[in-house]
Amino acid sequence: MRKPLVAGNWKMNGSIDSVKALIEGIKAGVGEVKNTSVAVCAPAIFIPQVQAGLQGSAVAWGGQDLSVHASGAYTGETAASMLLDFGCKYVIVGHSERRTYHGETDELVADKLEAAREAGLVPIFCIGETLDEREQGITEQVVARQISAVINKYGVAALSDSVIAYEPVWAIGTGRTASPEQAQEVHAFIRGLVAKESIEVAGRILILYGGSMKPDNAAELMAKPDIDGGLIGGASLKASDFLAICTAGG
Ligand code: 13P
């Protein structure tokens, strides 16, 4: 039985004051969350503050991106070891915003996933199709290509310690959520792809849904057999909404 995970992706939002309030709000309500793991992925600069606030609580934390390099002359980048130093458990890799605005390729994302995993972080590996790709009917081809980039280079073992997040790009920040049926169809396809390589990994891997997940649609989405939680953007910035999604997971 897979224990669901609900992770907040704060993206590039927050201030010292708002992060403090958000952390306090989440901590105050997380006791109501029974059978779901909870995490927040913060902008790198707030990670020390998040660590100080969440240490000893039931909430884990992580970064939103990392470098493929271990250290050195890579201005502006954050190494896996630095995230670990500040207690991170997770790191998001391959978010569509990084693929779109920073030109991250399938291959770079695969390398980031491996760098994270090798260092002992749990990568939250984001995949998903654009609206254009969905309308062309190539959703399955796109997610298969994104996953194959990892499996072909690093083997299915690279996924055994990872979390996958299926985030249809057309649902991110648009208020247009995939229906539970649409999401389940792709999640089942993704699990099937992994199962071709390893039934054991496929049975164990968490596949989160992301894209306008909100308190009012979370339970329905997470009730689907292959949807093991959510990666939450906008709704993770409000403690009550985020907690409502977490409790919808169980
Ligand atoms: P929204 O929940 O704001 O649609 O964002 C989803 C997302 O991109 C999480 O990584």
Short mmCIF file of N, CA, C and O and ligand atoms in Angstrom, two decimals, residues 7-9 11 92 95-97 126 167 171-175 210-214 231-236, ligand 1:
data_model
loop_
_atom_site.label_atom_id
_atom_site.label_comp_id
_atom_site.label_asym_id
_atom_site.label_seq_id
_atom_site.Cartn_x
_atom_site.Cartn_y
_atom_site.Cartn_z
N ALA A 7 2.86 17.51 -1.63
CA ALA A 7 4.00 18.42 -1.54
C ALA A 7 3.58 19.78 -2.09
O ALA A 7 2.96 19.87 -3.15
N GLY A 8 3.94 20.82 -1.36
CA GLY A 8 3.70 22.18 -1.84
C GLY A 8 4.89 22.64 -2.66
O GLY A 8 6.03 22.39 -2.28
N ASN A 9 4.62 23.27 -3.78
CA ASN A 9 5.67 23.92 -4.57
C ASN A 9 5.37 25.41 -4.50
O ASN A 9 4.47 25.90 -5.17
N LYS A 11 7.03 27.76 -5.55
CA LYS A 11 7.56 28.51 -6.71
C LYS A 11 8.29 29.76 -6.20
O LYS A 11 8.86 29.74 -5.11
N ILE A 92 12.55 19.09 -6.33
CA ILE A 92 11.81 19.00 -7.59
C ILE A 92 12.81 19.04 -8.75
O ILE A 92 13.74 19.85 -8.73
N HIS A 95 10.63 20.56 -13.48
CA HIS A 95 9.33 21.25 -13.50
C HIS A 95 9.14 21.91 -14.87
O HIS A 95 10.10 22.42 -15.46
N SER A 96 7.92 21.96 -15.35
CA SER A 96 7.69 22.50 -16.70
C SER A 96 8.13 23.95 -16.81
O SER A 96 8.52 24.41 -17.88
N GLU A 97 8.08 24.67 -15.67
CA GLU A 97 8.54 26.07 -15.74
C GLU A 97 10.04 26.14 -15.98
O GLU A 97 10.54 27.06 -16.64
N CYS A 126 9.19 15.81 -12.49
CA CYS A 126 7.96 16.32 -13.14
C CYS A 126 7.95 16.03 -14.63
O CYS A 126 8.94 16.28 -15.33
N GLU A 167 2.27 16.46 -14.31
CA GLU A 167 1.71 17.81 -14.29
C GLU A 167 1.41 18.25 -15.73
O GLU A 167 2.31 18.74 -16.43
N ALA A 171 -2.74 22.53 -17.24
CA ALA A 171 -3.50 22.60 -15.98
C ALA A 171 -2.77 23.40 -14.91
O ALA A 171 -3.33 23.69 -13.85
N ILE A 172 -1.52 23.79 -15.19
CA ILE A 172 -0.71 24.47 -14.16
C ILE A 172 -1.07 25.94 -14.09
O ILE A 172 -0.92 26.68 -15.07
N GLY A 173 -1.57 26.34 -12.93
CA GLY A 173 -1.85 27.75 -12.69
C GLY A 173 -2.99 28.31 -13.52
O GLY A 173 -3.18 29.52 -13.61
N THR A 174 -3.75 27.42 -14.16
CA THR A 174 -4.80 27.88 -15.07
C THR A 174 -6.19 27.74 -14.46
O THR A 174 -7.16 28.23 -15.03
N GLY A 175 -6.28 27.02 -13.35
CA GLY A 175 -7.59 26.73 -12.78
C GLY A 175 -8.30 25.61 -13.56
O GLY A 175 -9.40 25.21 -13.24
N GLY A 210 -0.25 17.05 -10.44
CA GLY A 210 -0.10 18.48 -10.20
C GLY A 210 -0.76 19.28 -11.31
O GLY A 210 -0.69 18.91 -12.49
N GLY A 211 -1.41 20.35 -10.93
CA GLY A 211 -2.07 21.21 -11.91
C GLY A 211 -3.42 21.64 -11.40
O GLY A 211 -4.40 20.89 -11.53
N SER A 212 -3.44 22.82 -10.74
CA SER A 212 -4.69 23.36 -10.20
C SER A 212 -5.40 22.39 -9.26
O SER A 212 -6.63 22.29 -9.25
N MET A 213 -4.60 21.66 -8.46
CA MET A 213 -5.23 20.84 -7.42
C MET A 213 -5.63 21.77 -6.28
O MET A 213 -4.85 22.62 -5.85
N LYS A 214 -6.86 21.60 -5.81
CA LYS A 214 -7.44 22.51 -4.82
C LYS A 214 -8.19 21.67 -3.77
O LYS A 214 -8.47 20.49 -4.02
N LEU A 231 1.20 17.53 -6.19
CA LEU A 231 2.21 18.59 -6.14
C LEU A 231 1.43 19.89 -6.36
O LEU A 231 0.84 20.09 -7.42
N ILE A 232 1.42 20.70 -5.32
CA ILE A 232 0.46 21.79 -5.26
C ILE A 232 1.18 23.13 -5.41
O ILE A 232 2.08 23.43 -4.62
N GLY A 233 0.75 23.93 -6.36
CA GLY A 233 1.34 25.25 -6.54
C GLY A 233 0.56 26.28 -5.75
O GLY A 233 0.71 26.41 -4.53
N GLY A 234 -0.30 27.02 -6.43
CA GLY A 234 -1.00 28.15 -5.82
C GLY A 234 -1.65 27.84 -4.48
O GLY A 234 -1.53 28.62 -3.52
N ALA A 235 -2.32 26.70 -4.40
CA ALA A 235 -3.06 26.39 -3.17
C ALA A 235 -2.14 26.02 -2.00
O ALA A 235 -2.59 25.92 -0.86
N SER A 236 -0.84 25.87 -2.27
CA SER A 236 0.07 25.54 -1.16
C SER A 236 0.54 26.80 -0.44
O SER A 236 1.25 26.71 0.57
P1 13P B 1 -0.80 25.06 -9.52
O1 13P B 1 -1.28 24.19 -8.39
O2 13P B 1 -0.67 26.51 -9.16
O3 13P B 1 -1.60 24.83 -10.78
O4 13P B 1 0.71 24.59 -9.86
C1 13P B 1 0.97 23.25 -10.01
C2 13P B 1 2.43 23.08 -10.09
O5 13P B 1 3.09 23.52 -11.02
C3 13P B 1 3.09 22.39 -8.98
O6 13P B 1 4.41 22.11 -9.26
#
